[in-house]
Amino acid sequence: YQRRVHGNTCLGYHGYIVLLVFAKTSLVSRGHFIPSGRTERVKRGKDLGVTRASNKGGVGMPFRVYDSVVAFTAVHLTADTSKSRVEARNEDCYGILRDLQMGMEYVGFDYQDQYHHTFLLGDLNYRLTISPSDALPALNAGEWSTLLQNDELRQEIEAGHVLSGFLEHPISFPPTYKRKIGPCPEATCYADQYVLAKKKTSDGELGLRPPSWTDRILWKSLPDVKDRMICTGYGSCLEVSTSDHSPVWSTMKMVVTNEPSSYLFDGKEYSFTADHFVVRNAVGSPQRVKEYMVLFPLPDEDLLMIHTGMHQILELGSALELSSKSSQANRVIHRFGVDQKLEIKCTAHWNVLLTYHMIIKIVLVNGDDLGQSLLCLSTHLKNSDSHFHLSVYRGGVYQGTLEGDLFVVTTTDEV
């Protein structure tokens, strides 16, 4: 099926961002591949006063594949070198993770924790931090690991400044930018395949840029399903010479299961009680905590609704006719103050309950939020200890830790 991605090119800014997702017809017709929300975008281009240009930013689409929900996000971030540009790229990532809401309703939580697997790919524009003269020996020798020690993106992720928790397969291919357009039969070394000279600056100076891996594919999985998404290949398409960027590709193996339908109709009522929440090691000097917001379950964890939707797809013959209904999961946002207890009731089969997740958002007295934490019930309920200790992130940036206790009791008072 198709989703049209809108771009505004009438403002004089080159290009826009497009994301295409292809699925086997057999998966769609059997209801194993269905839309899980809507196509959304975040503009991060030049500030035009009432809006921002759409040549920078991100566009995303989520889908359910069997029992897993995968979100794809194509991005194009701020270009050029300098420390301020690195910070601008980090801000672009932060804004995309915060503002991209692909559900059928706005829930107000960072989107990368709402899906089992989240892919972020495109022209991220992160560069090498060394001079071209220092980069050329390693470039000509094909010593990619030496060059990657100076990769901005890796440095920023390791420092916790951007995309915390996202993974990338080891790189074993040449830098993807800035390559000469067209075939280079005269090239005798890697350096001959790149344009090292920048455009002239306002004072007439002609600078140099080192080749860089600007084009990347990263992914993030929820902690309890990390081993179900495996990268089996990562490379670049050097034979494509119509752009100054080499396209990159990745092959992934995703492990899925098809839960027995009996799980959906055979369950107990469980009562969740949480309290003693404490925020520690908070970055900066945040204001006092006002309340906590809890999203439970996640947008696509109501399996009974999904099961019903799949049968309706088979009857209707089209997943698109259900795109607005199949994404309306039976979820609730709960609020409770710092001196209150969180109490939630949920009816589910135990095996289904173990697949659920809870997002806890920390709201400050000024109305802003410190960030959010993700609690995996499969990990928590298998431990004898009711205490949890979670990292807090905001827009992919580490903010501190959250501690508390979570008790789960059945209707028969069985802990």
PDB file of C-alpha atoms in Angstrom, residues 2-192:
ATOM      1  CA  GLN A   2       0.992   3.575  -0.495  1.00  0.00           C
ATOM      2  CA  ARG A   3       1.284   6.601   1.757  1.00  0.00           C
ATOM      3  CA  ARG A   4       1.930   9.918   0.105  1.00  0.00           C
ATOM      4  CA  VAL A   5       4.714  11.920   1.708  1.00  0.00           C
ATOM      5  CA  HIS A   6       4.188  15.640   1.300  1.00  0.00           C
ATOM      6  CA  GLY A   7       7.081  18.034   0.666  1.00  0.00           C
ATOM      7  CA  ASN A   8       7.070  21.772   0.133  1.00  0.00           C
ATOM      8  CA  THR A   9       9.530  22.780  -2.585  1.00  0.00           C
ATOM      9  CA  CYS A  10       7.955  26.108  -3.551  1.00  0.00           C
ATOM     10  CA  LEU A  11       9.948  28.016  -0.914  1.00  0.00           C
ATOM     11  CA  GLY A  12      13.202  27.729  -2.845  1.00  0.00           C
ATOM     12  CA  TYR A  13      14.833  25.017  -0.714  1.00  0.00           C
ATOM     13  CA  HIS A  14      16.185  21.986  -2.515  1.00  0.00           C
ATOM     14  CA  GLY A  15      14.567  18.620  -2.075  1.00  0.00           C
ATOM     15  CA  TYR A  16      12.478  17.008   0.617  1.00  0.00           C
ATOM     16  CA  ILE A  17      12.523  13.795   2.606  1.00  0.00           C
ATOM     17  CA  VAL A  18      10.857  10.621   1.323  1.00  0.00           C
ATOM     18  CA  LEU A  19      10.459   7.246   3.006  1.00  0.00           C
ATOM     19  CA  LEU A  20       9.283   4.185   1.075  1.00  0.00           C
ATOM     20  CA  VAL A  21       8.357   0.905   2.777  1.00  0.00           C
ATOM     21  CA  PHE A  22       7.709  -2.230   0.720  1.00  0.00           C
ATOM     22  CA  ALA A  23       6.040  -5.375   2.059  1.00  0.00           C
ATOM     23  CA  LYS A  24       5.205  -8.750   0.574  1.00  0.00           C
ATOM     24  CA  THR A  25       1.641  -8.959  -0.676  1.00  0.00           C
ATOM     25  CA  SER A  26       1.183 -12.263   1.139  1.00  0.00           C
ATOM     26  CA  LEU A  27       2.006 -10.647   4.508  1.00  0.00           C
ATOM     27  CA  VAL A  28      -0.460  -7.814   3.928  1.00  0.00           C
ATOM     28  CA  SER A  29      -3.293 -10.042   2.672  1.00  0.00           C
ATOM     29  CA  ARG A  30      -2.969 -12.369   5.671  1.00  0.00           C
ATOM     30  CA  GLY A  31      -2.971  -9.512   8.153  1.00  0.00           C
ATOM     31  CA  HIS A  32       0.631 -10.042   9.270  1.00  0.00           C
ATOM     32  CA  PHE A  33       1.737  -6.595   8.090  1.00  0.00           C
ATOM     33  CA  ILE A  34      -0.577  -3.732   8.973  1.00  0.00           C
ATOM     34  CA  PRO A  35      -0.211   0.011   9.604  1.00  0.00           C
ATOM     35  CA  SER A  36       0.239   0.874  13.230  1.00  0.00           C
ATOM     36  CA  GLY A  37      -0.366   4.601  13.031  1.00  0.00           C
ATOM     37  CA  ARG A  38       0.048   7.396  10.544  1.00  0.00           C
ATOM     38  CA  THR A  39       2.797   8.977   8.484  1.00  0.00           C
ATOM     39  CA  GLU A  40       4.191  12.001  10.294  1.00  0.00           C
ATOM     40  CA  ARG A  41       7.022  14.484   9.810  1.00  0.00           C
ATOM     41  CA  VAL A  42       9.056  17.004  11.758  1.00  0.00           C
ATOM     42  CA  LYS A  43      10.506  20.030   9.962  1.00  0.00           C
ATOM     43  CA  ARG A  44      13.996  21.093  11.070  1.00  0.00           C
ATOM     44  CA  GLY A  45      15.061  23.294   8.124  1.00  0.00           C
ATOM     45  CA  LYS A  46      15.621  27.046   8.010  1.00  0.00           C
ATOM     46  CA  ASP A  47      13.348  29.051  10.296  1.00  0.00           C
ATOM     47  CA  LEU A  48      10.857  30.865   8.050  1.00  0.00           C
ATOM     48  CA  GLY A  49       8.983  32.649  10.831  1.00  0.00           C
ATOM     49  CA  VAL A  50       5.632  30.852  10.748  1.00  0.00           C
ATOM     50  CA  THR A  51       7.185  27.470   9.929  1.00  0.00           C
ATOM     51  CA  ARG A  52      10.445  25.781   9.059  1.00  0.00           C
ATOM     52  CA  ALA A  53      11.692  24.535   5.693  1.00  0.00           C
ATOM     53  CA  SER A  54      11.005  20.858   5.025  1.00  0.00           C
ATOM     54  CA  ASN A  55      14.386  19.987   3.479  1.00  0.00           C
ATOM     55  CA  LYS A  56      15.712  19.098   6.946  1.00  0.00           C
ATOM     56  CA  GLY A  57      13.979  16.996   9.580  1.00  0.00           C
ATOM     57  CA  GLY A  58      12.404  13.551   9.574  1.00  0.00           C
ATOM     58  CA  VAL A  59       9.423  11.566   8.322  1.00  0.00           C
ATOM     59  CA  GLY A  60       8.282   8.304   9.896  1.00  0.00           C
ATOM     60  CA  MET A  61       5.884   5.370   9.499  1.00  0.00           C
ATOM     61  CA  PRO A  62       5.173   2.523  11.977  1.00  0.00           C
ATOM     62  CA  PHE A  63       3.987  -0.979  11.045  1.00  0.00           C
ATOM     63  CA  ARG A  64       3.054  -4.177  12.866  1.00  0.00           C
ATOM     64  CA  VAL A  65       4.795  -7.311  11.574  1.00  0.00           C
ATOM     65  CA  TYR A  66       3.287 -10.357  13.305  1.00  0.00           C
ATOM     66  CA  ASP A  67       3.759  -9.620  17.031  1.00  0.00           C
ATOM     67  CA  SER A  68       6.324  -6.825  16.622  1.00  0.00           C
ATOM     68  CA  VAL A  69       5.872  -3.143  15.814  1.00  0.00           C
ATOM     69  CA  VAL A  70       8.601  -1.455  13.781  1.00  0.00           C
ATOM     70  CA  ALA A  71       8.947   2.287  13.161  1.00  0.00           C
ATOM     71  CA  PHE A  72      11.023   3.655  10.288  1.00  0.00           C
ATOM     72  CA  THR A  73      12.261   7.246  10.329  1.00  0.00           C
ATOM     73  CA  ALA A  74      14.107   8.857   7.422  1.00  0.00           C
ATOM     74  CA  VAL A  75      16.055  11.981   8.389  1.00  0.00           C
ATOM     75  CA  HIS A  76      18.138  14.771   6.873  1.00  0.00           C
ATOM     76  CA  LEU A  77      20.058  16.767   9.467  1.00  0.00           C
ATOM     77  CA  THR A  78      21.949  20.076   9.528  1.00  0.00           C
ATOM     78  CA  ALA A  79      24.986  20.106   7.213  1.00  0.00           C
ATOM     79  CA  ASP A  80      28.543  21.505   7.304  1.00  0.00           C
ATOM     80  CA  THR A  81      31.342  21.320   9.818  1.00  0.00           C
ATOM     81  CA  SER A  82      32.113  23.247  13.066  1.00  0.00           C
ATOM     82  CA  LYS A  83      31.146  22.669  16.684  1.00  0.00           C
ATOM     83  CA  SER A  84      27.952  24.703  16.342  1.00  0.00           C
ATOM     84  CA  ARG A  85      26.849  22.462  13.468  1.00  0.00           C
ATOM     85  CA  VAL A  86      27.429  19.354  15.562  1.00  0.00           C
ATOM     86  CA  GLU A  87      25.225  20.848  18.259  1.00  0.00           C
ATOM     87  CA  ALA A  88      22.624  21.715  15.610  1.00  0.00           C
ATOM     88  CA  ARG A  89      22.598  18.109  14.410  1.00  0.00           C
ATOM     89  CA  ASN A  90      22.156  16.922  17.982  1.00  0.00           C
ATOM     90  CA  GLU A  91      19.254  19.361  18.372  1.00  0.00           C
ATOM     91  CA  ASP A  92      17.709  18.020  15.156  1.00  0.00           C
ATOM     92  CA  CYS A  93      17.796  14.465  16.535  1.00  0.00           C
ATOM     93  CA  TYR A  94      16.434  15.664  19.870  1.00  0.00           C
ATOM     94  CA  GLY A  95      13.566  17.496  18.152  1.00  0.00           C
ATOM     95  CA  ILE A  96      12.680  14.539  15.941  1.00  0.00           C
ATOM     96  CA  LEU A  97      12.559  12.061  18.840  1.00  0.00           C
ATOM     97  CA  ARG A  98      10.482  14.497  20.900  1.00  0.00           C
ATOM     98  CA  ASP A  99       8.079  15.791  18.260  1.00  0.00           C
ATOM     99  CA  LEU A 100       7.512  12.894  15.874  1.00  0.00           C
ATOM    100  CA  GLN A 101       4.178  11.415  16.992  1.00  0.00           C
ATOM    101  CA  MET A 102       3.047   8.658  14.634  1.00  0.00           C
ATOM    102  CA  GLY A 103       0.111   7.291  16.607  1.00  0.00           C
ATOM    103  CA  MET A 104      -3.486   8.065  15.687  1.00  0.00           C
ATOM    104  CA  GLU A 105      -3.630  10.216  18.804  1.00  0.00           C
ATOM    105  CA  TYR A 106      -1.071  12.399  20.539  1.00  0.00           C
ATOM    106  CA  VAL A 107       0.248  10.753  23.694  1.00  0.00           C
ATOM    107  CA  GLY A 108       3.086  13.168  24.537  1.00  0.00           C
ATOM    108  CA  PHE A 109       5.883  10.596  24.969  1.00  0.00           C
ATOM    109  CA  ASP A 110       9.135  10.309  22.993  1.00  0.00           C
ATOM    110  CA  TYR A 111       8.345   7.947  20.165  1.00  0.00           C
ATOM    111  CA  GLN A 112      11.413   5.665  20.228  1.00  0.00           C
ATOM    112  CA  ASP A 113      10.117   3.900  23.366  1.00  0.00           C
ATOM    113  CA  GLN A 114       6.665   3.276  21.905  1.00  0.00           C
ATOM    114  CA  TYR A 115       7.730   0.627  19.360  1.00  0.00           C
ATOM    115  CA  HIS A 116       9.595  -2.655  19.680  1.00  0.00           C
ATOM    116  CA  HIS A 117      12.161  -1.628  17.070  1.00  0.00           C
ATOM    117  CA  THR A 118      12.899   1.866  15.775  1.00  0.00           C
ATOM    118  CA  PHE A 119      15.065   2.570  12.711  1.00  0.00           C
ATOM    119  CA  LEU A 120      16.607   5.976  12.039  1.00  0.00           C
ATOM    120  CA  LEU A 121      18.327   6.321   8.681  1.00  0.00           C
ATOM    121  CA  GLY A 122      19.382   8.918   6.148  1.00  0.00           C
ATOM    122  CA  ASP A 123      21.833  11.771   5.696  1.00  0.00           C
ATOM    123  CA  LEU A 124      22.726  12.469   9.320  1.00  0.00           C
ATOM    124  CA  ASN A 125      25.581  14.746   8.142  1.00  0.00           C
ATOM    125  CA  TYR A 126      27.958  13.954  11.025  1.00  0.00           C
ATOM    126  CA  ARG A 127      31.586  14.447   9.913  1.00  0.00           C
ATOM    127  CA  LEU A 128      35.134  13.460  10.876  1.00  0.00           C
ATOM    128  CA  THR A 129      36.829  15.686  13.431  1.00  0.00           C
ATOM    129  CA  ILE A 130      40.318  15.533  11.890  1.00  0.00           C
ATOM    130  CA  SER A 131      41.836  17.603   9.104  1.00  0.00           C
ATOM    131  CA  PRO A 132      41.938  16.282   5.518  1.00  0.00           C
ATOM    132  CA  SER A 133      45.728  16.041   5.622  1.00  0.00           C
ATOM    133  CA  ASP A 134      45.532  13.800   8.698  1.00  0.00           C
ATOM    134  CA  ALA A 135      42.733  11.731   7.190  1.00  0.00           C
ATOM    135  CA  LEU A 136      44.290  11.015   3.765  1.00  0.00           C
ATOM    136  CA  PRO A 137      46.903   8.418   4.833  1.00  0.00           C
ATOM    137  CA  ALA A 138      44.302   6.258   6.579  1.00  0.00           C
ATOM    138  CA  LEU A 139      41.822   6.873   3.740  1.00  0.00           C
ATOM    139  CA  ASN A 140      44.219   5.678   1.038  1.00  0.00           C
ATOM    140  CA  ALA A 141      45.184   2.677   3.178  1.00  0.00           C
ATOM    141  CA  GLY A 142      41.528   1.755   3.699  1.00  0.00           C
ATOM    142  CA  GLU A 143      41.965   1.917   7.476  1.00  0.00           C
ATOM    143  CA  TRP A 144      38.351   2.704   8.303  1.00  0.00           C
ATOM    144  CA  SER A 145      38.660   1.877  12.001  1.00  0.00           C
ATOM    145  CA  THR A 146      41.380   4.546  12.351  1.00  0.00           C
ATOM    146  CA  LEU A 147      39.207   7.182  10.720  1.00  0.00           C
ATOM    147  CA  LEU A 148      36.107   6.164  12.695  1.00  0.00           C
ATOM    148  CA  GLN A 149      37.874   6.989  15.940  1.00  0.00           C
ATOM    149  CA  ASN A 150      37.283  10.601  14.848  1.00  0.00           C
ATOM    150  CA  ASP A 151      33.648  10.142  13.814  1.00  0.00           C
ATOM    151  CA  GLU A 152      31.390  12.854  15.288  1.00  0.00           C
ATOM    152  CA  LEU A 153      28.329  10.622  15.554  1.00  0.00           C
ATOM    153  CA  ARG A 154      30.122   7.914  17.532  1.00  0.00           C
ATOM    154  CA  GLN A 155      31.711  10.515  19.796  1.00  0.00           C
ATOM    155  CA  GLU A 156      28.384  12.233  20.479  1.00  0.00           C
ATOM    156  CA  ILE A 157      26.553   8.945  21.163  1.00  0.00           C
ATOM    157  CA  GLU A 158      29.274   7.741  23.527  1.00  0.00           C
ATOM    158  CA  ALA A 159      29.159  11.090  25.351  1.00  0.00           C
ATOM    159  CA  GLY A 160      25.391  10.712  25.806  1.00  0.00           C
ATOM    160  CA  HIS A 161      24.639  13.856  23.795  1.00  0.00           C
ATOM    161  CA  VAL A 162      22.447  12.235  21.156  1.00  0.00           C
ATOM    162  CA  LEU A 163      20.567   9.014  20.227  1.00  0.00           C
ATOM    163  CA  SER A 164      21.291   7.164  23.463  1.00  0.00           C
ATOM    164  CA  GLY A 165      20.499   3.481  23.110  1.00  0.00           C
ATOM    165  CA  PHE A 166      20.699   3.438  19.311  1.00  0.00           C
ATOM    166  CA  LEU A 167      22.964   0.838  17.702  1.00  0.00           C
ATOM    167  CA  GLU A 168      24.924   0.701  14.447  1.00  0.00           C
ATOM    168  CA  HIS A 169      26.561  -2.293  12.819  1.00  0.00           C
ATOM    169  CA  PRO A 170      30.374  -2.023  12.476  1.00  0.00           C
ATOM    170  CA  ILE A 171      31.338   0.004   9.393  1.00  0.00           C
ATOM    171  CA  SER A 172      33.593  -1.730   6.866  1.00  0.00           C
ATOM    172  CA  PHE A 173      33.044   0.481   3.809  1.00  0.00           C
ATOM    173  CA  PRO A 174      34.587   3.772   2.569  1.00  0.00           C
ATOM    174  CA  PRO A 175      33.248   7.197   3.620  1.00  0.00           C
ATOM    175  CA  THR A 176      30.038   8.047   1.782  1.00  0.00           C
ATOM    176  CA  TYR A 177      30.609  11.796   1.298  1.00  0.00           C
ATOM    177  CA  LYS A 178      31.685  13.887  -0.589  1.00  0.00           C
ATOM    178  CA  ARG A 179      32.250  11.651  -3.596  1.00  0.00           C
ATOM    179  CA  LYS A 180      32.895  12.762  -7.160  1.00  0.00           C
ATOM    180  CA  ILE A 181      29.804  12.433  -9.321  1.00  0.00           C
ATOM    181  CA  GLY A 182      30.192  10.012 -12.203  1.00  0.00           C
ATOM    182  CA  PRO A 183      32.671   7.170 -12.704  1.00  0.00           C
ATOM    183  CA  CYS A 184      36.304   7.835 -11.731  1.00  0.00           C
ATOM    184  CA  PRO A 185      38.380   5.636 -14.091  1.00  0.00           C
ATOM    185  CA  GLU A 186      41.444   7.775 -13.374  1.00  0.00           C
ATOM    186  CA  ALA A 187      41.290   7.193  -9.629  1.00  0.00           C
ATOM    187  CA  THR A 188      44.419   5.467  -8.365  1.00  0.00           C
ATOM    188  CA  CYS A 189      43.566   5.718  -4.669  1.00  0.00           C
ATOM    189  CA  TYR A 190      40.548   6.343  -2.457  1.00  0.00           C
ATOM    190  CA  ALA A 191      41.337  10.058  -2.088  1.00  0.00           C
ATOM    191  CA  ASP A 192      40.927  10.556  -5.852  1.00  0.00           C
TER     192      ASP A 192
END
